[in-house]
Structures are given as structure tokens and as C-alpha cells.
């Protein structure tokens, strides 16, 4: 049963990605044109590894992760929001998604830990504002200064108990 549901949702996702591809490709090209890829490569060379990994260096694949960030921006229709809208990204990691949102004229803020050096350097490289804070169940977020139009949390790691069950 789970396998059929997964296959169904995977096909649905692939169809939606194909439908959105022209918008994603256009925005991806615009965002990438603003990035000095050589400078990015030089800045993050110290993190690069020739071996596939599930660790943070996997995010150095600009084509994969910037395109994913653009897809996450276009998929829910954020590209149709009035500008500037305020975005808060919980567990912002590398900041790719926030960089796309800011490129599109929005005001952005990330919230994450500062324990991963690659993420710290990427947030700094993209000149993103980030509040360092650990998200815990039942504990309020810090004062963030204002309300947000959009709050996102992609690929989060903060919402799991030690026994690998998610908290609500």
C-alpha cells in the first residue's frame, strides 16, 4: 500500500515538475546569471569532496540545489505573490531558497543553528539575514521583529525525537 501511494505521488510530482519546467527553467537561468560561479567554486572548494555524500557538501551541486530551490519557489505559486512579501525559512540551511526569494524582490529571514560551517559560509556568501536558534517542541520561536507572509521549512531535521519519530 505504501509503495503504491509513493509511486502515485512520485508520478504526480514528476508531472507537476514537467508542467512547471518552463517557469522553473527561466527563473533558474535568471538566478544563476547573477551568481559568479567561479567565485562560488573558489569560495567553497575547501568543502568539496570527490565522493558522493549525504553530508553537507552535497549542497555544493549548484545545478541540483538551486534548481530545487527555484522549484520550491514556483510550485506553490510564490512567484505570483505581491512584492515584497516577507519570507521566514525555518531550518534555512544553505540559504538557496531564501536567495531565490530575495532575487525575486522579497524580504527574507532564515532561522537555523550555526553548527554547520558550510551553511554558515553559504549564508554569509549570499549575504542573507539569519537568526541562530534551536527549534524545540513546545518552545516558542524568538522575537522575529514582525509578521511574515510566508513561513517555510524544507528538508527539516529539527522535528525528530531521538527514536526517529517526528514531533508535532
Short mmCIF file of N, CA and C in Angstrom, two decimals:
data_model
loop_
_atom_site.label_atom_id
_atom_site.label_comp_id
_atom_site.label_asym_id
_atom_site.label_seq_id
_atom_site.Cartn_x
_atom_site.Cartn_y
_atom_site.Cartn_z
N UNK A 1 0.83 -1.19 0.00
CA UNK A 1 0.00 0.00 0.00
C UNK A 1 0.88 1.26 0.00
N UNK A 2 1.85 1.33 0.91
CA UNK A 2 2.72 2.50 0.96
C UNK A 2 3.48 2.67 -0.35
N UNK A 3 3.88 1.56 -0.92
CA UNK A 3 4.63 1.61 -2.17
C UNK A 3 3.77 2.19 -3.30
N UNK A 4 2.50 1.77 -3.37
CA UNK A 4 1.61 2.31 -4.41
C UNK A 4 1.38 3.80 -4.20
N UNK A 5 1.18 4.20 -2.97
CA UNK A 5 0.98 5.63 -2.68
C UNK A 5 2.22 6.42 -3.07
N UNK A 6 3.38 5.89 -2.70
CA UNK A 6 4.64 6.55 -3.06
C UNK A 6 4.77 6.68 -4.57
N UNK A 7 4.49 5.61 -5.30
CA UNK A 7 4.59 5.64 -6.76
C UNK A 7 3.61 6.65 -7.35
N UNK A 8 2.40 6.69 -6.82
CA UNK A 8 1.40 7.65 -7.28
C UNK A 8 1.89 9.08 -7.06
N UNK A 9 2.37 9.37 -5.84
CA UNK A 9 2.82 10.72 -5.53
C UNK A 9 4.07 11.09 -6.32
N UNK A 10 4.91 10.12 -6.56
CA UNK A 10 6.12 10.36 -7.37
C UNK A 10 5.72 10.75 -8.81
N UNK A 11 4.77 10.02 -9.39
CA UNK A 11 4.31 10.36 -10.75
C UNK A 11 3.64 11.72 -10.77
N UNK A 12 2.84 12.01 -9.76
CA UNK A 12 2.19 13.31 -9.67
C UNK A 12 3.23 14.43 -9.59
N UNK A 13 4.24 14.23 -8.76
CA UNK A 13 5.33 15.20 -8.63
C UNK A 13 6.04 15.40 -9.97
N UNK A 14 6.34 14.31 -10.66
CA UNK A 14 7.03 14.41 -11.95
C UNK A 14 6.19 15.16 -12.98
N UNK A 15 4.88 14.90 -13.00
CA UNK A 15 4.00 15.63 -13.93
C UNK A 15 3.96 17.12 -13.61
N UNK A 16 3.86 17.42 -12.31
CA UNK A 16 3.83 18.82 -11.89
C UNK A 16 5.15 19.51 -12.25
N UNK A 17 6.26 18.83 -12.03
CA UNK A 17 7.57 19.41 -12.38
C UNK A 17 7.66 19.66 -13.88
N UNK A 18 7.16 18.73 -14.67
CA UNK A 18 7.18 18.91 -16.13
C UNK A 18 6.31 20.11 -16.53
N UNK A 19 5.16 20.26 -15.89
CA UNK A 19 4.27 21.38 -16.20
C UNK A 19 4.91 22.72 -15.83
N UNK A 20 5.63 22.72 -14.73
CA UNK A 20 6.25 23.95 -14.25
C UNK A 20 7.63 24.22 -14.86
N UNK A 21 8.16 23.27 -15.61
CA UNK A 21 9.54 23.35 -16.11
C UNK A 21 9.85 24.66 -16.83
N UNK A 22 9.00 25.17 -17.71
CA UNK A 22 9.35 26.44 -18.38
C UNK A 22 9.55 27.59 -17.40
N UNK A 23 8.67 27.71 -16.41
CA UNK A 23 8.81 28.78 -15.40
C UNK A 23 10.05 28.56 -14.55
N UNK A 24 10.27 27.32 -14.14
CA UNK A 24 11.44 27.00 -13.31
C UNK A 24 12.73 27.26 -14.10
N UNK A 25 12.78 26.78 -15.33
CA UNK A 25 14.00 26.96 -16.14
C UNK A 25 14.32 28.43 -16.35
N UNK A 26 13.30 29.24 -16.61
CA UNK A 26 13.52 30.67 -16.84
C UNK A 26 14.06 31.35 -15.59
N UNK A 27 13.42 31.11 -14.46
CA UNK A 27 13.87 31.73 -13.21
C UNK A 27 15.24 31.20 -12.79
N UNK A 28 15.45 29.91 -12.96
CA UNK A 28 16.75 29.32 -12.62
C UNK A 28 17.86 30.00 -13.42
N UNK A 29 17.65 30.19 -14.71
CA UNK A 29 18.66 30.84 -15.55
C UNK A 29 18.90 32.28 -15.08
N UNK A 30 17.83 32.99 -14.72
CA UNK A 30 17.98 34.36 -14.22
C UNK A 30 18.80 34.41 -12.93
N UNK A 31 18.49 33.52 -12.01
CA UNK A 31 19.20 33.49 -10.73
C UNK A 31 20.66 33.11 -10.95
N UNK A 32 20.90 32.09 -11.76
CA UNK A 32 22.27 31.64 -12.00
C UNK A 32 23.10 32.72 -12.69
N UNK A 33 22.47 33.52 -13.55
CA UNK A 33 23.18 34.61 -14.22
C UNK A 33 23.71 35.65 -13.25
N UNK A 34 23.09 35.76 -12.08
CA UNK A 34 23.54 36.75 -11.09
C UNK A 34 24.66 36.21 -10.21
N UNK A 35 24.97 34.93 -10.35
CA UNK A 35 25.95 34.29 -9.50
C UNK A 35 27.28 34.12 -10.24
N UNK A 36 28.36 34.51 -9.61
CA UNK A 36 29.70 34.29 -10.15
C UNK A 36 30.09 32.86 -9.77
N UNK A 37 29.87 31.92 -10.70
CA UNK A 37 30.09 30.50 -10.42
C UNK A 37 31.55 30.23 -10.09
N UNK A 38 32.47 30.91 -10.76
CA UNK A 38 33.90 30.71 -10.48
C UNK A 38 34.22 31.14 -9.04
N UNK A 39 33.69 32.28 -8.62
CA UNK A 39 33.93 32.75 -7.25
C UNK A 39 33.28 31.80 -6.24
N UNK A 40 32.09 31.30 -6.57
CA UNK A 40 31.43 30.32 -5.70
C UNK A 40 32.30 29.09 -5.55
N UNK A 41 32.80 28.58 -6.67
CA UNK A 41 33.65 27.39 -6.65
C UNK A 41 34.90 27.63 -5.83
N UNK A 42 35.55 28.77 -6.02
CA UNK A 42 36.76 29.08 -5.25
C UNK A 42 36.45 29.20 -3.76
N UNK A 43 35.35 29.86 -3.42
CA UNK A 43 34.99 30.07 -2.02
C UNK A 43 34.73 28.75 -1.30
N UNK A 44 34.10 27.81 -1.98
CA UNK A 44 33.67 26.59 -1.31
C UNK A 44 34.50 25.36 -1.67
N UNK A 45 35.60 25.58 -2.36
CA UNK A 45 36.49 24.47 -2.75
C UNK A 45 36.92 23.65 -1.53
N UNK A 46 37.15 24.29 -0.40
CA UNK A 46 37.62 23.59 0.80
C UNK A 46 36.62 22.55 1.31
N UNK A 47 35.35 22.67 0.92
CA UNK A 47 34.33 21.71 1.36
C UNK A 47 34.10 20.58 0.36
N UNK A 48 34.60 20.76 -0.84
CA UNK A 48 34.29 19.82 -1.91
C UNK A 48 34.92 18.46 -1.64
N UNK A 49 34.19 17.41 -1.99
CA UNK A 49 34.69 16.04 -1.87
C UNK A 49 34.37 15.31 -3.16
N UNK A 50 35.32 14.51 -3.67
CA UNK A 50 35.04 13.78 -4.92
C UNK A 50 34.11 12.60 -4.73
N UNK A 51 33.77 12.30 -3.48
CA UNK A 51 32.96 11.11 -3.19
C UNK A 51 31.53 11.52 -2.87
N UNK A 52 30.55 10.79 -3.39
CA UNK A 52 29.16 11.09 -3.06
C UNK A 52 28.96 11.03 -1.55
N UNK A 53 28.15 11.93 -1.04
CA UNK A 53 27.93 12.01 0.39
C UNK A 53 26.51 12.44 0.69
N UNK A 54 26.06 12.08 1.87
CA UNK A 54 24.77 12.57 2.36
C UNK A 54 25.00 13.75 3.29
N UNK A 55 26.24 14.12 3.48
CA UNK A 55 26.59 15.22 4.37
C UNK A 55 26.46 16.57 3.66
N UNK A 56 26.75 17.63 4.36
CA UNK A 56 26.56 18.99 3.86
C UNK A 56 27.20 19.28 2.49
N UNK A 57 28.39 18.75 2.17
CA UNK A 57 28.97 19.07 0.85
C UNK A 57 28.11 18.70 -0.35
N UNK A 58 27.11 17.85 -0.15
CA UNK A 58 26.21 17.54 -1.27
C UNK A 58 25.54 18.81 -1.79
N UNK A 59 25.40 19.82 -0.94
CA UNK A 59 24.72 21.05 -1.33
C UNK A 59 25.58 21.96 -2.21
N UNK A 60 26.79 21.56 -2.51
CA UNK A 60 27.63 22.35 -3.41
C UNK A 60 27.26 22.14 -4.87
N UNK A 61 26.38 21.22 -5.16
CA UNK A 61 25.90 20.98 -6.51
C UNK A 61 24.88 22.07 -6.86
N UNK A 62 25.40 23.17 -7.42
CA UNK A 62 24.54 24.33 -7.71
C UNK A 62 23.37 23.98 -8.61
N UNK A 63 23.63 23.22 -9.66
CA UNK A 63 22.57 22.91 -10.61
C UNK A 63 21.42 22.20 -9.91
N UNK A 64 21.72 21.21 -9.13
CA UNK A 64 20.68 20.44 -8.45
C UNK A 64 19.95 21.27 -7.40
N UNK A 65 20.70 21.91 -6.49
CA UNK A 65 20.07 22.53 -5.33
C UNK A 65 19.49 23.91 -5.61
N UNK A 66 20.09 24.69 -6.51
CA UNK A 66 19.46 25.96 -6.87
C UNK A 66 18.20 25.70 -7.68
N UNK A 67 18.26 24.72 -8.56
CA UNK A 67 17.06 24.37 -9.34
C UNK A 67 15.96 23.88 -8.39
N UNK A 68 16.32 23.11 -7.38
CA UNK A 68 15.33 22.65 -6.40
C UNK A 68 14.74 23.83 -5.64
N UNK A 69 15.58 24.79 -5.28
CA UNK A 69 15.09 25.98 -4.58
C UNK A 69 14.13 26.77 -5.46
N UNK A 70 14.43 26.88 -6.73
CA UNK A 70 13.54 27.58 -7.66
C UNK A 70 12.22 26.81 -7.78
N UNK A 71 12.30 25.50 -7.86
CA UNK A 71 11.08 24.69 -7.94
C UNK A 71 10.23 24.89 -6.69
N UNK A 72 10.86 24.93 -5.53
CA UNK A 72 10.13 25.16 -4.27
C UNK A 72 9.52 26.55 -4.22
N UNK A 73 10.07 27.46 -4.95
CA UNK A 73 9.52 28.82 -5.03
C UNK A 73 8.34 28.87 -5.99
N UNK A 74 8.46 28.22 -7.13
CA UNK A 74 7.43 28.28 -8.17
C UNK A 74 6.25 27.36 -7.86
N UNK A 75 6.53 26.16 -7.37
CA UNK A 75 5.49 25.13 -7.16
C UNK A 75 4.27 25.66 -6.42
N UNK A 76 4.44 26.28 -5.25
CA UNK A 76 3.24 26.74 -4.52
C UNK A 76 2.71 28.08 -5.01
N UNK A 77 3.33 28.66 -6.05
CA UNK A 77 2.84 29.93 -6.59
C UNK A 77 3.42 31.15 -5.90
N UNK A 78 4.53 31.01 -5.20
CA UNK A 78 5.15 32.16 -4.56
C UNK A 78 5.56 33.22 -5.58
N UNK A 79 5.80 32.78 -6.81
CA UNK A 79 6.17 33.74 -7.87
C UNK A 79 5.02 34.65 -8.24
N UNK A 80 3.83 34.39 -7.73
CA UNK A 80 2.66 35.23 -8.01
C UNK A 80 2.28 36.12 -6.83
N UNK A 81 3.06 36.05 -5.75
CA UNK A 81 2.79 36.89 -4.58
C UNK A 81 3.19 38.34 -4.84
N UNK A 82 2.51 39.27 -4.16
CA UNK A 82 2.94 40.67 -4.29
C UNK A 82 4.34 40.85 -3.69
N UNK A 83 5.06 41.79 -4.24
CA UNK A 83 6.43 42.05 -3.78
C UNK A 83 6.50 43.40 -3.12
N UNK A 84 7.19 43.54 -2.03
CA UNK A 84 7.91 42.47 -1.35
C UNK A 84 7.03 41.77 -0.31
N UNK A 85 6.96 40.47 -0.37
CA UNK A 85 6.36 39.69 0.70
C UNK A 85 7.49 39.31 1.66
N UNK A 86 7.12 39.01 2.90
CA UNK A 86 8.12 38.63 3.90
C UNK A 86 8.14 37.11 4.05
N UNK A 87 9.33 36.52 3.88
CA UNK A 87 9.52 35.08 3.97
C UNK A 87 10.37 34.74 5.18
N UNK A 88 9.95 33.73 5.93
CA UNK A 88 10.75 33.15 7.01
C UNK A 88 10.96 31.69 6.65
N UNK A 89 12.22 31.26 6.60
CA UNK A 89 12.53 29.86 6.30
C UNK A 89 13.13 29.23 7.55
N UNK A 90 12.38 28.29 8.13
CA UNK A 90 12.83 27.58 9.33
C UNK A 90 13.79 26.48 8.92
N UNK A 91 14.96 26.45 9.54
CA UNK A 91 15.97 25.47 9.15
C UNK A 91 16.52 25.80 7.77
N UNK A 92 16.92 27.05 7.57
CA UNK A 92 17.26 27.56 6.23
C UNK A 92 18.50 26.93 5.61
N UNK A 93 19.33 26.26 6.40
CA UNK A 93 20.49 25.56 5.84
C UNK A 93 21.39 26.46 5.03
N UNK A 94 21.59 26.12 3.76
CA UNK A 94 22.50 26.84 2.87
C UNK A 94 21.96 28.19 2.43
N UNK A 95 20.65 28.37 2.49
CA UNK A 95 20.05 29.63 2.08
C UNK A 95 19.67 29.72 0.61
N UNK A 96 19.77 28.64 -0.13
CA UNK A 96 19.41 28.69 -1.56
C UNK A 96 17.98 29.23 -1.76
N UNK A 97 17.03 28.68 -1.00
CA UNK A 97 15.64 29.09 -1.17
C UNK A 97 15.48 30.58 -0.88
N UNK A 98 16.09 31.05 0.20
CA UNK A 98 15.99 32.47 0.54
C UNK A 98 16.67 33.34 -0.51
N UNK A 99 17.76 32.86 -1.09
CA UNK A 99 18.44 33.62 -2.15
C UNK A 99 17.52 33.78 -3.36
N UNK A 100 16.77 32.75 -3.69
CA UNK A 100 15.81 32.83 -4.80
C UNK A 100 14.72 33.83 -4.46
N UNK A 101 14.17 33.74 -3.25
CA UNK A 101 13.10 34.66 -2.84
C UNK A 101 13.59 36.11 -2.88
N UNK A 102 14.79 36.35 -2.36
CA UNK A 102 15.32 37.72 -2.37
C UNK A 102 15.57 38.19 -3.81
N UNK A 103 16.07 37.30 -4.65
CA UNK A 103 16.27 37.64 -6.06
C UNK A 103 14.96 38.12 -6.69
N UNK A 104 13.87 37.55 -6.24
CA UNK A 104 12.56 37.89 -6.78
C UNK A 104 11.93 39.10 -6.10
N UNK A 105 12.68 39.76 -5.23
CA UNK A 105 12.20 41.02 -4.66
C UNK A 105 11.54 40.92 -3.31
N UNK A 106 11.64 39.76 -2.66
CA UNK A 106 11.02 39.59 -1.35
C UNK A 106 12.01 39.89 -0.23
N UNK A 107 11.48 40.13 0.95
CA UNK A 107 12.30 40.32 2.16
C UNK A 107 12.37 38.97 2.85
N UNK A 108 13.58 38.56 3.22
CA UNK A 108 13.78 37.19 3.69
C UNK A 108 14.53 37.15 5.02
N UNK A 109 14.23 36.11 5.78
CA UNK A 109 14.93 35.84 7.03
C UNK A 109 15.01 34.33 7.20
N UNK A 110 16.18 33.86 7.58
CA UNK A 110 16.37 32.45 7.88
C UNK A 110 16.49 32.24 9.37
N UNK A 111 16.15 31.06 9.81
CA UNK A 111 16.31 30.68 11.21
C UNK A 111 16.94 29.29 11.21
N UNK A 112 18.08 29.16 11.86
CA UNK A 112 18.78 27.87 11.87
C UNK A 112 19.85 27.91 12.93
N UNK A 113 20.48 26.78 13.14
CA UNK A 113 21.64 26.69 14.02
C UNK A 113 22.86 27.21 13.27
N UNK A 114 23.95 27.39 13.99
CA UNK A 114 25.20 27.81 13.34
C UNK A 114 26.29 26.75 13.52
N UNK A 115 25.87 25.49 13.57
CA UNK A 115 26.81 24.40 13.85
C UNK A 115 27.45 23.80 12.60
N UNK A 116 26.92 24.08 11.42
CA UNK A 116 27.48 23.53 10.19
C UNK A 116 28.27 24.62 9.47
N UNK A 117 29.61 24.51 9.42
CA UNK A 117 30.43 25.56 8.81
C UNK A 117 30.06 25.88 7.36
N UNK A 118 29.74 24.86 6.57
CA UNK A 118 29.37 25.11 5.18
C UNK A 118 28.12 25.99 5.10
N UNK A 119 27.12 25.71 5.90
CA UNK A 119 25.90 26.51 5.90
C UNK A 119 26.21 27.94 6.33
N UNK A 120 27.02 28.09 7.36
CA UNK A 120 27.40 29.43 7.82
C UNK A 120 28.06 30.21 6.69
N UNK A 121 29.00 29.58 6.01
CA UNK A 121 29.70 30.26 4.93
C UNK A 121 28.79 30.58 3.75
N UNK A 122 27.83 29.70 3.46
CA UNK A 122 26.93 29.96 2.34
C UNK A 122 25.96 31.09 2.67
N UNK A 123 25.45 31.11 3.89
CA UNK A 123 24.55 32.20 4.29
C UNK A 123 25.31 33.53 4.20
N UNK A 124 26.55 33.51 4.62
CA UNK A 124 27.37 34.73 4.53
C UNK A 124 27.65 35.08 3.06
N UNK A 125 27.97 34.08 2.25
CA UNK A 125 28.26 34.31 0.83
C UNK A 125 27.06 34.95 0.12
N UNK A 126 25.87 34.46 0.43
CA UNK A 126 24.66 35.00 -0.20
C UNK A 126 24.15 36.26 0.51
N UNK A 127 24.84 36.67 1.58
CA UNK A 127 24.51 37.87 2.34
C UNK A 127 23.06 37.84 2.83
N UNK A 128 22.72 36.73 3.47
CA UNK A 128 21.37 36.53 3.98
C UNK A 128 21.32 36.80 5.47
N UNK A 129 20.19 37.31 5.92
CA UNK A 129 19.99 37.50 7.35
C UNK A 129 19.48 36.20 7.95
N UNK A 130 20.13 35.78 9.03
CA UNK A 130 19.74 34.54 9.70
C UNK A 130 19.79 34.75 11.21
N UNK A 131 18.78 34.25 11.89
CA UNK A 131 18.78 34.23 13.35
C UNK A 131 19.17 32.82 13.78
N UNK A 132 20.14 32.75 14.67
CA UNK A 132 20.59 31.46 15.17
C UNK A 132 19.69 31.07 16.34
N UNK A 133 19.02 29.93 16.18
CA UNK A 133 18.06 29.48 17.20
C UNK A 133 17.78 28.00 17.00
N UNK A 134 17.72 27.26 18.10
CA UNK A 134 17.35 25.85 18.05
C UNK A 134 15.83 25.75 18.20
N UNK A 135 15.19 25.09 17.27
CA UNK A 135 13.74 24.87 17.33
C UNK A 135 13.50 23.61 18.14
N UNK A 136 12.68 23.74 19.18
CA UNK A 136 12.38 22.61 20.06
C UNK A 136 10.88 22.54 20.30
N UNK A 137 10.36 21.33 20.54
CA UNK A 137 8.91 21.21 20.76
C UNK A 137 8.48 21.96 22.01
N UNK A 138 7.38 22.69 21.88
CA UNK A 138 6.82 23.40 23.00
C UNK A 138 7.55 24.68 23.37
N UNK A 139 8.58 25.02 22.65
CA UNK A 139 9.35 26.23 22.96
C UNK A 139 9.09 27.27 21.86
N UNK A 140 8.69 28.47 22.23
CA UNK A 140 8.38 29.47 21.19
C UNK A 140 9.62 29.90 20.42
N UNK A 141 9.38 30.37 19.24
CA UNK A 141 10.46 30.95 18.45
C UNK A 141 10.88 32.27 19.08
N UNK A 142 12.08 32.73 18.78
CA UNK A 142 12.50 34.03 19.33
C UNK A 142 11.69 35.16 18.69
N UNK A 143 11.77 36.33 19.26
CA UNK A 143 11.12 37.51 18.67
C UNK A 143 11.78 37.76 17.31
N UNK A 144 10.97 37.82 16.28
CA UNK A 144 11.50 37.95 14.92
C UNK A 144 11.27 39.34 14.33
N UNK A 145 10.70 40.24 15.09
CA UNK A 145 10.59 41.62 14.65
C UNK A 145 9.33 41.98 13.92
N UNK A 146 8.72 41.07 13.22
CA UNK A 146 7.49 41.40 12.50
C UNK A 146 6.81 40.11 12.07
N UNK A 147 5.67 40.27 11.44
CA UNK A 147 4.92 39.14 10.93
C UNK A 147 5.46 38.75 9.56
N UNK A 148 5.12 37.54 9.13
CA UNK A 148 5.59 37.03 7.84
C UNK A 148 4.41 36.64 6.98
N UNK A 149 4.57 36.82 5.69
CA UNK A 149 3.54 36.41 4.74
C UNK A 149 3.65 34.92 4.44
N UNK A 150 4.88 34.41 4.46
CA UNK A 150 5.14 33.01 4.12
C UNK A 150 6.16 32.46 5.12
N UNK A 151 5.86 31.30 5.68
CA UNK A 151 6.80 30.59 6.54
C UNK A 151 7.00 29.21 5.92
N UNK A 152 8.26 28.88 5.65
CA UNK A 152 8.58 27.60 5.01
C UNK A 152 9.53 26.80 5.88
N UNK A 153 9.59 25.51 5.63
CA UNK A 153 10.53 24.61 6.31
C UNK A 153 10.73 23.41 5.39
N UNK A 154 11.82 23.41 4.64
CA UNK A 154 12.12 22.33 3.70
C UNK A 154 13.23 21.44 4.24
N UNK A 155 13.08 20.15 4.07
CA UNK A 155 14.10 19.18 4.46
C UNK A 155 14.56 19.39 5.90
N UNK A 156 13.62 19.56 6.79
CA UNK A 156 13.96 19.86 8.17
C UNK A 156 14.53 18.65 8.89
N UNK A 157 15.36 18.93 9.84
CA UNK A 157 15.94 17.89 10.70
C UNK A 157 15.61 18.15 12.17
N UNK A 158 14.99 19.28 12.45
CA UNK A 158 14.79 19.67 13.84
C UNK A 158 13.58 19.01 14.49
N UNK A 159 12.69 18.41 13.73
CA UNK A 159 11.42 17.95 14.28
C UNK A 159 11.35 16.43 14.51
N UNK A 160 12.46 15.85 14.96
CA UNK A 160 12.51 14.41 15.20
C UNK A 160 12.96 14.13 16.63
N UNK A 161 12.30 13.19 17.24
CA UNK A 161 12.73 12.70 18.55
C UNK A 161 13.94 11.78 18.34
N UNK A 162 14.61 11.45 19.43
CA UNK A 162 15.78 10.56 19.35
C UNK A 162 15.41 9.19 18.80
N UNK A 163 14.16 8.75 19.00
CA UNK A 163 13.73 7.43 18.48
C UNK A 163 13.28 7.50 17.01
N UNK A 164 13.55 8.61 16.34
CA UNK A 164 13.27 8.82 14.92
C UNK A 164 11.78 8.94 14.62
N UNK A 165 10.98 9.32 15.58
CA UNK A 165 9.59 9.64 15.32
C UNK A 165 9.46 11.17 15.32
N UNK A 166 8.65 11.71 14.43
CA UNK A 166 8.52 13.17 14.39
C UNK A 166 7.67 13.69 15.54
N UNK A 167 8.03 14.87 16.02
CA UNK A 167 7.15 15.53 16.97
C UNK A 167 6.24 16.48 16.22
N UNK A 168 5.13 16.79 16.81
CA UNK A 168 4.15 17.62 16.10
C UNK A 168 4.32 19.08 16.48
#
